[in-house]
mmCIF file of C-alpha atoms in Angstrom:
data_model
loop_
_atom_site.group_PDB
_atom_site.id
_atom_site.type_symbol
_atom_site.label_atom_id
_atom_site.label_comp_id
_atom_site.label_asym_id
_atom_site.label_seq_id
_atom_site.Cartn_x
_atom_site.Cartn_y
_atom_site.Cartn_z
ATOM 1 C CA MET A 1 -42.048 -50.725 22.991
ATOM 2 C CA ALA A 2 -41.280 -51.639 19.391
ATOM 3 C CA THR A 3 -41.406 -55.212 18.209
ATOM 4 C CA MET A 4 -38.291 -56.907 16.988
ATOM 5 C CA MET A 5 -38.110 -58.145 13.410
ATOM 6 C CA GLU A 6 -36.513 -61.486 12.616
ATOM 7 C CA SER A 7 -32.839 -61.174 11.928
ATOM 8 C CA PRO A 8 -29.964 -63.542 11.207
ATOM 9 C CA ALA A 9 -28.065 -61.704 13.938
ATOM 10 C CA THR A 10 -28.443 -63.587 17.212
ATOM 11 C CA VAL A 11 -30.390 -61.381 19.584
ATOM 12 C CA TYR A 12 -29.429 -61.969 23.200
ATOM 13 C CA SER A 13 -31.729 -59.469 24.876
ATOM 14 C CA ASP A 14 -35.372 -58.564 24.465
ATOM 15 C CA ASN A 15 -34.588 -54.970 25.351
ATOM 16 C CA LEU A 16 -34.919 -52.519 22.500
ATOM 17 C CA TYR A 17 -33.374 -49.130 22.927
ATOM 18 C CA GLN A 18 -34.765 -46.234 20.957
ATOM 19 C CA VAL A 19 -33.216 -42.845 20.531
ATOM 20 C CA ALA A 20 -36.718 -41.501 21.138
ATOM 21 C CA SER A 21 -36.672 -42.982 24.636
ATOM 22 C CA ARG A 22 -34.002 -40.404 25.318
ATOM 23 C CA SER A 23 -36.451 -37.882 23.800
ATOM 24 C CA HIS A 24 -34.469 -37.428 20.585
ATOM 25 C CA MET A 25 -35.026 -38.440 16.982
ATOM 26 C CA VAL A 26 -32.506 -38.765 14.189
ATOM 27 C CA SER A 27 -31.824 -35.650 12.098
ATOM 28 C CA GLY A 28 -34.397 -33.575 13.954
ATOM 29 C CA SER A 29 -37.370 -35.125 12.191
ATOM 30 C CA SER A 30 -40.590 -34.417 14.062
ATOM 31 C CA GLN A 31 -42.211 -37.698 12.942
ATOM 32 C CA GLY A 32 -39.225 -40.064 13.237
ATOM 33 C CA PRO A 33 -37.353 -41.999 12.152
ATOM 34 C CA PHE A 34 -36.487 -43.710 15.402
ATOM 35 C CA VAL A 35 -33.286 -45.692 15.553
ATOM 36 C CA GLU A 36 -33.756 -49.004 17.314
ATOM 37 C CA PHE A 37 -30.896 -50.561 19.210
ATOM 38 C CA ALA A 38 -31.252 -54.280 19.950
ATOM 39 C CA ARG A 39 -28.405 -56.150 21.596
ATOM 40 C CA ALA A 40 -27.280 -58.883 19.213
ATOM 41 C CA HIS A 41 -24.217 -60.928 18.358
ATOM 42 C CA PRO A 42 -22.537 -60.137 15.025
ATOM 43 C CA LYS A 43 -23.097 -62.519 12.137
ATOM 44 C CA GLY A 44 -19.942 -63.540 10.307
ATOM 45 C CA ALA A 45 -16.498 -62.001 10.527
ATOM 46 C CA VAL A 46 -16.035 -58.609 12.154
ATOM 47 C CA ARG A 47 -13.341 -57.007 10.032
ATOM 48 C CA PHE A 48 -14.210 -53.370 10.787
ATOM 49 C CA ARG A 49 -14.588 -52.835 14.528
ATOM 50 C CA PRO A 50 -15.764 -49.666 16.299
ATOM 51 C CA PHE A 51 -13.175 -47.032 17.174
ATOM 52 C CA GLU A 52 -14.157 -46.726 20.827
ATOM 53 C CA HIS A 53 -11.595 -48.888 22.629
ATOM 54 C CA GLY A 54 -8.010 -47.970 23.450
ATOM 55 C CA LEU A 55 -8.479 -44.190 23.239
ATOM 56 C CA ASN A 56 -6.276 -41.867 25.253
ATOM 57 C CA ALA A 57 -7.780 -39.291 27.650
ATOM 58 C CA THR A 58 -7.498 -36.409 25.171
ATOM 59 C CA ALA A 59 -9.324 -38.349 22.454
ATOM 60 C CA ARG A 60 -12.032 -39.442 24.907
ATOM 61 C CA ARG A 61 -12.695 -35.844 25.994
ATOM 62 C CA SER A 62 -12.984 -34.725 22.377
ATOM 63 C CA ILE A 63 -15.346 -37.568 21.524
ATOM 64 C CA GLU A 64 -17.560 -36.941 24.571
ATOM 65 C CA GLU A 65 -18.581 -33.606 23.035
ATOM 66 C CA PHE A 66 -20.399 -35.546 20.295
ATOM 67 C CA GLN A 67 -22.615 -37.487 22.764
ATOM 68 C CA ILE A 68 -22.163 -40.790 20.931
ATOM 69 C CA TYR A 69 -24.705 -43.446 21.862
ATOM 70 C CA PRO A 70 -24.096 -46.301 22.671
ATOM 71 C CA PHE A 71 -20.470 -45.291 23.265
ATOM 72 C CA GLU A 72 -18.260 -48.112 24.607
ATOM 73 C CA SER A 73 -20.830 -50.723 23.585
ATOM 74 C CA ILE A 74 -21.354 -50.093 19.860
ATOM 75 C CA GLU A 75 -20.282 -53.645 19.047
ATOM 76 C CA GLU A 76 -23.135 -55.017 21.168
ATOM 77 C CA PHE A 77 -25.746 -53.455 18.853
ATOM 78 C CA CYS A 78 -25.678 -54.932 15.371
ATOM 79 C CA ARG A 79 -28.386 -55.128 12.738
ATOM 80 C CA HIS A 80 -29.186 -57.207 9.682
ATOM 81 C CA ILE A 81 -30.488 -55.055 6.814
ATOM 82 C CA PRO A 82 -31.711 -56.846 3.676
ATOM 83 C CA TYR A 83 -30.659 -55.116 0.475
ATOM 84 C CA ALA A 84 -33.814 -53.754 -1.151
ATOM 85 C CA SER A 85 -33.390 -51.830 -4.362
ATOM 86 C CA GLY A 86 -34.460 -51.848 -7.969
ATOM 87 C CA LYS A 87 -30.819 -52.443 -8.791
ATOM 88 C CA LYS A 88 -30.456 -56.184 -8.322
ATOM 89 C CA ASP A 89 -26.769 -56.276 -9.199
ATOM 90 C CA PHE A 90 -25.694 -55.994 -5.525
ATOM 91 C CA PHE A 91 -25.619 -59.793 -5.146
ATOM 92 C CA GLU A 92 -23.792 -60.207 -8.454
ATOM 93 C CA LYS A 93 -21.133 -57.714 -7.396
ATOM 94 C CA THR A 94 -20.755 -58.721 -3.753
ATOM 95 C CA GLY A 95 -22.159 -62.231 -3.343
ATOM 96 C CA ARG A 96 -24.324 -60.864 -0.528
ATOM 97 C CA GLU A 97 -28.014 -60.070 -0.171
ATOM 98 C CA SER A 98 -27.827 -57.924 2.950
ATOM 99 C CA PHE A 99 -25.753 -55.647 5.134
ATOM 100 C CA GLU A 100 -24.525 -56.640 8.608
ATOM 101 C CA VAL A 101 -23.980 -53.358 10.418
ATOM 102 C CA PHE A 102 -22.900 -51.689 13.624
ATOM 103 C CA GLN A 103 -24.556 -48.372 14.359
ATOM 104 C CA TYR A 104 -24.437 -45.360 16.645
ATOM 105 C CA VAL A 105 -25.905 -41.882 16.860
ATOM 106 C CA PHE A 106 -24.052 -38.649 17.564
ATOM 107 C CA LYS A 107 -24.708 -34.929 17.971
ATOM 108 C CA VAL A 108 -22.614 -32.052 16.713
ATOM 109 C CA PRO A 109 -21.816 -29.697 19.628
ATOM 110 C CA GLY A 110 -24.354 -26.863 19.633
ATOM 111 C CA ASP A 111 -26.862 -28.812 17.502
ATOM 112 C CA ASP A 112 -29.714 -30.864 19.010
ATOM 113 C CA LYS A 113 -30.130 -33.092 15.958
ATOM 114 C CA GLU A 114 -28.948 -36.685 16.190
ATOM 115 C CA TYR A 115 -27.219 -38.290 13.215
ATOM 116 C CA HIS A 116 -27.346 -42.049 12.630
ATOM 117 C CA VAL A 117 -24.119 -43.740 11.523
ATOM 118 C CA MET A 118 -23.913 -47.324 10.335
ATOM 119 C CA TRP A 119 -21.295 -49.426 8.609
ATOM 120 C CA ASP A 120 -21.063 -52.995 7.412
ATOM 121 C CA TYR A 121 -18.611 -54.677 9.768
ATOM 122 C CA ASN A 122 -17.873 -57.482 7.270
ATOM 123 C CA VAL A 123 -16.852 -55.467 4.209
ATOM 124 C CA GLY A 124 -16.437 -51.908 5.509
ATOM 125 C CA LEU A 125 -19.159 -50.110 3.530
ATOM 126 C CA VAL A 126 -20.068 -46.907 5.382
ATOM 127 C CA ARG A 127 -23.279 -44.897 5.089
ATOM 128 C CA MET A 128 -21.861 -41.409 4.477
ATOM 129 C CA THR A 129 -25.094 -39.375 4.563
ATOM 130 C CA PRO A 130 -24.943 -38.407 8.275
ATOM 131 C CA PHE A 131 -21.491 -36.892 7.881
ATOM 132 C CA PHE A 132 -22.633 -34.669 5.017
ATOM 133 C CA LYS A 133 -25.857 -33.723 6.805
ATOM 134 C CA CYS A 134 -24.112 -32.770 10.049
ATOM 135 C CA CYS A 135 -21.895 -30.405 8.044
ATOM 136 C CA LYS A 136 -25.022 -28.966 6.346
ATOM 137 C CA TYR A 137 -24.022 -30.176 2.872
ATOM 138 C CA SER A 138 -26.841 -30.947 0.453
ATOM 139 C CA LYS A 139 -26.862 -34.189 -1.536
ATOM 140 C CA VAL A 140 -26.104 -32.406 -4.803
ATOM 141 C CA ARG A 141 -24.285 -29.150 -5.252
ATOM 142 C CA ASP A 142 -26.147 -26.335 -6.927
ATOM 143 C CA ASN A 143 -25.527 -25.353 -10.523
ATOM 144 C CA SER A 144 -23.316 -22.443 -9.640
ATOM 145 C CA VAL A 145 -20.705 -21.263 -12.105
ATOM 146 C CA GLY A 146 -17.562 -23.334 -12.016
ATOM 147 C CA VAL A 147 -18.979 -26.662 -10.874
ATOM 148 C CA GLU A 148 -18.258 -28.212 -14.273
ATOM 149 C CA HIS A 149 -14.622 -27.227 -13.939
ATOM 150 C CA GLU A 150 -14.353 -28.869 -10.519
ATOM 151 C CA HIS A 151 -16.248 -32.020 -11.509
ATOM 152 C CA PRO A 152 -16.509 -32.555 -15.284
ATOM 153 C CA LYS A 153 -18.894 -35.520 -14.845
ATOM 154 C CA MET A 154 -21.493 -33.296 -13.117
ATOM 155 C CA ARG A 155 -22.654 -31.641 -16.355
#
């Protein structure tokens, strides 16, 4: 079992849940990364809650195809992630030194890879990478003819 790192979020259980314990790893990586889920209380205001409550039967059936974990308890698993980058202007711009996030993993039907989603529940910043990866988009488009016309700043 993994050890828990200190976090400003108030942990109320010693149980860590890993995607790997369900024999899956995020994005199909053979060496990790594992996504740890520790039950914890949110720190600060929760302005951007999970979507999972109040869904009608049709929406629930559609969502079940994506095998979201931990569906119906996303809000119980929050993380504190210190901002670590060479760009130290994050604090100047936001007044914050870390992200307070909710997280979940999902699978695209017909694909065994798990994609890790997280968003800052205080300010609403969303990590978009898993949505691009699950649609098989690369980070940067290739230099095919016409890209400059679509996006002039990509020259």
